[in-house]
Amino acid sequence: MAVYKESSSNTWRVVYRLTDWTGEQKQSSKRGFATKREALAWEREQLQKAQSDLNMTFEAFFELYSRDMKTRLRKNTWQTKEHIINTKIMPYFGKKRMSDIAAKDIIQWQNEMMNLQGKDGKPLSATYLKTLHNQVSAIFNHAVRFYDLRNNPAAKAGSIGKKEAKDMLFWTKDEYLKFADSMMDKPVSFYAFEMLYWCGIRMGELLALTPADFDFIKSSVTISKSYQRIDKEDIVTEPKTPKGNRIITMPDFLCQQMQEYIHSLYGCKPTDRIFPITKSYLHHEMDRGSKEQGIKRIRVHDIRHSHVSLLIDMGFSAVAIADRVGHESIDITFRYAHMFPTKQTEMAQKLEIERGES
């Protein structure tokens, strides 16, 4: 690398050569540094990145992390991660060197996050705090696994928050049916919420549905994709998890409803989206229906919880429910354990009988 002063602009320029992953040497440059010191500092940072030297700053390492991980994650997942890192993590650790960040620094940052207030003036939720810590830990894990950082200070400091909030909101069947009455004036809204409630699909899965996904002879719908609107662009990806690829059998009434709805869509092609609406539209409709019926306002995603709750009440096992909603059965058991009827009394009674017969 070399540093030059450009007389025309009275600024400094760095010219550097790097060998890429194919072994090819490339030359590039960066202009506009106000001082030679700034130019040399940037040059040193680039050399450290090229050599994977963990004396680089957290900010510089995040560039490497982005290069390694961005193409491996769904676009909306990466955008969420990037926003969290840039707004909640980078301001604190950005200029610190990776090799200098210790567990005590993580603890100080955690304390700041726990004292931070959101736009509503309330502390950050326990679930969000857990997410923040996970993002920090993921970056240091990457540095340990692939760039020979000695240890992960975030793991050493321990986590904050918790994975799921204790209170899981959902609608009973009666509450949902009241809400559905308010959607009858808008067919697209009514049928969208019918699919969400009676099939337990995710919002992105709903918005990706096309006529080709339905088999009305078998009364089934195939879930194989998810829709997102990102940066004014329609993005269709695979479902959130591998288990998300599934075929759901619909009750007969829903099968008939969807057949009628699709037939009502003039000029709808087999690969056209049958719900050309947005997430914000669904949120607005949730506000409207909840207020009109005087029922509690839940999130759109909570309709999925409502479906699971209904299936539990009907006596289905965690394994059967997991197959339908695209989860691992252990996740269903963990998340909804408090909803499953307890077997403890039955166990105690049988143990009492067993002892009496001995």
PDB file of C-alpha atoms in Angstrom, residues 35-192:
ATOM      1  CA  THR A  35      -4.954  14.184   6.949  1.00  0.00           C
ATOM      2  CA  LYS A  36      -2.137  11.750   6.350  1.00  0.00           C
ATOM      3  CA  ARG A  37      -2.822  10.225   9.777  1.00  0.00           C
ATOM      4  CA  GLU A  38      -6.378   9.326   8.758  1.00  0.00           C
ATOM      5  CA  ALA A  39      -5.127   7.814   5.503  1.00  0.00           C
ATOM      6  CA  LEU A  40      -2.497   5.726   7.314  1.00  0.00           C
ATOM      7  CA  ALA A  41      -5.040   4.555   9.913  1.00  0.00           C
ATOM      8  CA  TRP A  42      -7.398   3.404   7.155  1.00  0.00           C
ATOM      9  CA  GLU A  43      -4.498   1.704   5.332  1.00  0.00           C
ATOM     10  CA  ARG A  44      -3.542  -0.152   8.533  1.00  0.00           C
ATOM     11  CA  GLU A  45      -7.159  -1.261   9.013  1.00  0.00           C
ATOM     12  CA  GLN A  46      -7.294  -2.716   5.493  1.00  0.00           C
ATOM     13  CA  LEU A  47      -4.076  -4.650   6.024  1.00  0.00           C
ATOM     14  CA  GLN A  48      -5.398  -6.074   9.275  1.00  0.00           C
ATOM     15  CA  LYS A  49      -8.609  -7.174   7.558  1.00  0.00           C
ATOM     16  CA  ALA A  50      -6.665  -8.762   4.716  1.00  0.00           C
ATOM     17  CA  GLN A  51      -4.542 -10.651   7.236  1.00  0.00           C
ATOM     18  CA  SER A  52      -7.531 -11.378   9.518  1.00  0.00           C
ATOM     19  CA  ASP A  53      -5.699  -9.598  12.319  1.00  0.00           C
ATOM     20  CA  LEU A  54      -8.025  -9.331  15.327  1.00  0.00           C
ATOM     21  CA  ASN A  55      -6.374  -6.061  16.334  1.00  0.00           C
ATOM     22  CA  MET A  56      -8.844  -4.486  13.913  1.00  0.00           C
ATOM     23  CA  THR A  57     -11.821  -2.586  15.264  1.00  0.00           C
ATOM     24  CA  PHE A  58     -15.242  -4.127  15.816  1.00  0.00           C
ATOM     25  CA  GLU A  59     -16.462  -1.859  13.027  1.00  0.00           C
ATOM     26  CA  ALA A  60     -13.894  -3.265  10.596  1.00  0.00           C
ATOM     27  CA  PHE A  61     -14.581  -6.853  11.635  1.00  0.00           C
ATOM     28  CA  PHE A  62     -18.290  -6.338  11.020  1.00  0.00           C
ATOM     29  CA  GLU A  63     -17.387  -5.677   7.376  1.00  0.00           C
ATOM     30  CA  LEU A  64     -15.772  -9.116   7.261  1.00  0.00           C
ATOM     31  CA  TYR A  65     -18.728 -10.652   9.061  1.00  0.00           C
ATOM     32  CA  SER A  66     -21.071  -9.034   6.539  1.00  0.00           C
ATOM     33  CA  ARG A  67     -19.051 -10.373   3.632  1.00  0.00           C
ATOM     34  CA  ASP A  68     -19.135 -13.877   5.097  1.00  0.00           C
ATOM     35  CA  MET A  69     -22.764 -14.005   6.230  1.00  0.00           C
ATOM     36  CA  LYS A  70     -24.924 -11.637   4.176  1.00  0.00           C
ATOM     37  CA  THR A  71     -25.460 -14.017   1.241  1.00  0.00           C
ATOM     38  CA  ARG A  72     -26.252 -16.931   3.591  1.00  0.00           C
ATOM     39  CA  LEU A  73     -29.227 -15.259   5.249  1.00  0.00           C
ATOM     40  CA  ARG A  74     -32.658 -14.248   3.987  1.00  0.00           C
ATOM     41  CA  LYS A  75     -32.686 -10.601   2.944  1.00  0.00           C
ATOM     42  CA  ASN A  76     -35.188  -9.528   5.595  1.00  0.00           C
ATOM     43  CA  THR A  77     -33.270 -11.478   8.274  1.00  0.00           C
ATOM     44  CA  TRP A  78     -30.041  -9.711   7.341  1.00  0.00           C
ATOM     45  CA  GLN A  79     -31.720  -6.286   7.322  1.00  0.00           C
ATOM     46  CA  THR A  80     -33.074  -6.862  10.839  1.00  0.00           C
ATOM     47  CA  LYS A  81     -29.657  -8.013  12.050  1.00  0.00           C
ATOM     48  CA  GLU A  82     -27.875  -5.085  10.392  1.00  0.00           C
ATOM     49  CA  HIS A  83     -30.310  -2.546  11.869  1.00  0.00           C
ATOM     50  CA  ILE A  84     -29.837  -3.912  15.386  1.00  0.00           C
ATOM     51  CA  ILE A  85     -26.056  -3.907  15.065  1.00  0.00           C
ATOM     52  CA  ASN A  86     -25.859  -0.394  13.595  1.00  0.00           C
ATOM     53  CA  THR A  87     -28.227   1.189  16.118  1.00  0.00           C
ATOM     54  CA  LYS A  88     -27.651  -0.720  19.357  1.00  0.00           C
ATOM     55  CA  ILE A  89     -24.194  -2.289  19.155  1.00  0.00           C
ATOM     56  CA  MET A  90     -21.936  -0.334  16.794  1.00  0.00           C
ATOM     57  CA  PRO A  91     -22.202   2.969  18.734  1.00  0.00           C
ATOM     58  CA  TYR A  92     -20.720   1.211  21.787  1.00  0.00           C
ATOM     59  CA  PHE A  93     -18.158  -1.211  20.320  1.00  0.00           C
ATOM     60  CA  GLY A  94     -17.466   0.217  16.854  1.00  0.00           C
ATOM     61  CA  LYS A  95     -14.115   1.847  17.583  1.00  0.00           C
ATOM     62  CA  LYS A  96     -12.917  -0.750  20.103  1.00  0.00           C
ATOM     63  CA  ARG A  97     -10.453  -3.377  18.905  1.00  0.00           C
ATOM     64  CA  MET A  98     -11.817  -6.914  18.767  1.00  0.00           C
ATOM     65  CA  SER A  99      -8.911  -8.303  20.773  1.00  0.00           C
ATOM     66  CA  ASP A 100      -9.433  -5.688  23.509  1.00  0.00           C
ATOM     67  CA  ILE A 101     -13.165  -6.251  24.098  1.00  0.00           C
ATOM     68  CA  ALA A 102     -13.590  -8.196  27.338  1.00  0.00           C
ATOM     69  CA  ALA A 103     -16.506  -9.653  29.277  1.00  0.00           C
ATOM     70  CA  LYS A 104     -16.608  -6.553  31.486  1.00  0.00           C
ATOM     71  CA  ASP A 105     -17.198  -4.405  28.392  1.00  0.00           C
ATOM     72  CA  ILE A 106     -20.096  -6.663  27.388  1.00  0.00           C
ATOM     73  CA  ILE A 107     -21.584  -6.361  30.885  1.00  0.00           C
ATOM     74  CA  GLN A 108     -21.364  -2.554  30.759  1.00  0.00           C
ATOM     75  CA  TRP A 109     -23.095  -2.563  27.379  1.00  0.00           C
ATOM     76  CA  GLN A 110     -25.781  -4.935  28.704  1.00  0.00           C
ATOM     77  CA  ASN A 111     -26.425  -2.577  31.611  1.00  0.00           C
ATOM     78  CA  GLU A 112     -26.865   0.319  29.189  1.00  0.00           C
ATOM     79  CA  MET A 113     -29.316  -1.708  27.101  1.00  0.00           C
ATOM     80  CA  MET A 114     -31.332  -2.722  30.173  1.00  0.00           C
ATOM     81  CA  ASN A 115     -31.581   0.945  31.198  1.00  0.00           C
ATOM     82  CA  LEU A 116     -32.492   2.083  27.692  1.00  0.00           C
ATOM     83  CA  GLN A 117     -36.046   3.154  26.940  1.00  0.00           C
ATOM     84  CA  GLY A 118     -37.941   2.627  23.701  1.00  0.00           C
ATOM     85  CA  LYS A 119     -40.007   5.201  21.803  1.00  0.00           C
ATOM     86  CA  ASP A 120     -42.915   4.497  24.151  1.00  0.00           C
ATOM     87  CA  GLY A 121     -40.827   5.489  27.166  1.00  0.00           C
ATOM     88  CA  LYS A 122     -40.774   1.921  28.470  1.00  0.00           C
ATOM     89  CA  PRO A 123     -37.696  -0.303  28.985  1.00  0.00           C
ATOM     90  CA  LEU A 124     -36.766  -2.648  26.150  1.00  0.00           C
ATOM     91  CA  SER A 125     -38.635  -5.949  26.376  1.00  0.00           C
ATOM     92  CA  ALA A 126     -36.937  -9.037  27.770  1.00  0.00           C
ATOM     93  CA  THR A 127     -37.321 -10.753  24.403  1.00  0.00           C
ATOM     94  CA  TYR A 128     -35.652  -7.853  22.568  1.00  0.00           C
ATOM     95  CA  LEU A 129     -32.786  -7.716  25.093  1.00  0.00           C
ATOM     96  CA  LYS A 130     -32.195 -11.419  24.434  1.00  0.00           C
ATOM     97  CA  THR A 131     -32.103 -10.689  20.697  1.00  0.00           C
ATOM     98  CA  LEU A 132     -29.555  -7.880  21.169  1.00  0.00           C
ATOM     99  CA  HIS A 133     -27.244 -10.138  23.148  1.00  0.00           C
ATOM    100  CA  ASN A 134     -27.582 -12.924  20.582  1.00  0.00           C
ATOM    101  CA  GLN A 135     -26.451 -10.592  17.802  1.00  0.00           C
ATOM    102  CA  VAL A 136     -23.332  -9.544  19.715  1.00  0.00           C
ATOM    103  CA  SER A 137     -22.530 -13.127  20.611  1.00  0.00           C
ATOM    104  CA  ALA A 138     -22.982 -14.285  17.005  1.00  0.00           C
ATOM    105  CA  ILE A 139     -20.331 -11.838  15.784  1.00  0.00           C
ATOM    106  CA  PHE A 140     -17.803 -12.926  18.415  1.00  0.00           C
ATOM    107  CA  ASN A 141     -18.587 -16.589  17.772  1.00  0.00           C
ATOM    108  CA  HIS A 142     -17.778 -15.995  14.117  1.00  0.00           C
ATOM    109  CA  ALA A 143     -14.477 -14.389  15.100  1.00  0.00           C
ATOM    110  CA  VAL A 144     -13.618 -17.361  17.339  1.00  0.00           C
ATOM    111  CA  ARG A 145     -14.553 -20.037  14.792  1.00  0.00           C
ATOM    112  CA  PHE A 146     -13.054 -18.532  11.664  1.00  0.00           C
ATOM    113  CA  TYR A 147     -10.588 -15.785  12.629  1.00  0.00           C
ATOM    114  CA  ASP A 148      -8.851 -17.276  15.679  1.00  0.00           C
ATOM    115  CA  LEU A 149     -10.159 -14.908  18.335  1.00  0.00           C
ATOM    116  CA  ARG A 150      -9.211 -16.466  21.672  1.00  0.00           C
ATOM    117  CA  ASN A 151     -12.684 -16.491  23.231  1.00  0.00           C
ATOM    118  CA  ASN A 152     -16.164 -15.041  23.020  1.00  0.00           C
ATOM    119  CA  PRO A 153     -16.522 -12.308  25.688  1.00  0.00           C
ATOM    120  CA  ALA A 154     -20.301 -12.209  25.202  1.00  0.00           C
ATOM    121  CA  ALA A 155     -20.597 -15.883  26.126  1.00  0.00           C
ATOM    122  CA  LYS A 156     -18.387 -15.271  29.137  1.00  0.00           C
ATOM    123  CA  ALA A 157     -20.538 -12.339  30.288  1.00  0.00           C
ATOM    124  CA  GLY A 158     -23.730 -14.381  30.061  1.00  0.00           C
ATOM    125  CA  SER A 159     -27.013 -13.515  28.414  1.00  0.00           C
ATOM    126  CA  ILE A 160     -29.695 -10.992  29.292  1.00  0.00           C
ATOM    127  CA  GLY A 161     -33.441 -11.063  28.733  1.00  0.00           C
ATOM    128  CA  LYS A 162     -35.315 -14.218  27.874  1.00  0.00           C
ATOM    129  CA  LYS A 163     -36.285 -16.037  24.707  1.00  0.00           C
ATOM    130  CA  GLU A 164     -40.053 -15.715  24.960  1.00  0.00           C
ATOM    131  CA  ALA A 165     -42.241 -13.407  26.963  1.00  0.00           C
ATOM    132  CA  LYS A 166     -44.332 -15.239  29.564  1.00  0.00           C
ATOM    133  CA  ASP A 167     -47.640 -13.918  28.311  1.00  0.00           C
ATOM    134  CA  MET A 168     -48.612 -15.366  24.953  1.00  0.00           C
ATOM    135  CA  LEU A 169     -51.632 -13.592  23.540  1.00  0.00           C
ATOM    136  CA  PHE A 170     -54.142 -15.487  21.451  1.00  0.00           C
ATOM    137  CA  TRP A 171     -57.800 -15.475  20.523  1.00  0.00           C
ATOM    138  CA  THR A 172     -60.257 -18.161  21.506  1.00  0.00           C
ATOM    139  CA  LYS A 173     -62.390 -19.556  18.688  1.00  0.00           C
ATOM    140  CA  ASP A 174     -65.318 -17.360  19.778  1.00  0.00           C
ATOM    141  CA  GLU A 175     -63.135 -14.245  19.728  1.00  0.00           C
ATOM    142  CA  TYR A 176     -61.830 -15.083  16.272  1.00  0.00           C
ATOM    143  CA  LEU A 177     -65.343 -15.689  14.897  1.00  0.00           C
ATOM    144  CA  LYS A 178     -66.411 -12.267  16.178  1.00  0.00           C
ATOM    145  CA  PHE A 179     -63.384 -10.701  14.497  1.00  0.00           C
ATOM    146  CA  ALA A 180     -64.131 -12.571  11.254  1.00  0.00           C
ATOM    147  CA  ASP A 181     -67.620 -11.041  11.197  1.00  0.00           C
ATOM    148  CA  SER A 182     -66.011  -7.611  10.908  1.00  0.00           C
ATOM    149  CA  MET A 183     -63.940  -8.767   7.916  1.00  0.00           C
ATOM    150  CA  MET A 184     -66.931  -9.899   5.878  1.00  0.00           C
ATOM    151  CA  ASP A 185     -67.192  -6.533   4.116  1.00  0.00           C
ATOM    152  CA  LYS A 186     -63.769  -7.033   2.488  1.00  0.00           C
ATOM    153  CA  PRO A 187     -63.303 -10.464   0.830  1.00  0.00           C
ATOM    154  CA  VAL A 188     -59.511 -10.205   0.622  1.00  0.00           C
ATOM    155  CA  SER A 189     -59.357  -9.537   4.364  1.00  0.00           C
ATOM    156  CA  PHE A 190     -61.853 -12.231   5.311  1.00  0.00           C
ATOM    157  CA  TYR A 191     -60.192 -15.018   3.317  1.00  0.00           C
ATOM    158  CA  ALA A 192     -56.692 -13.955   4.375  1.00  0.00           C
TER     159      ALA A 192
END
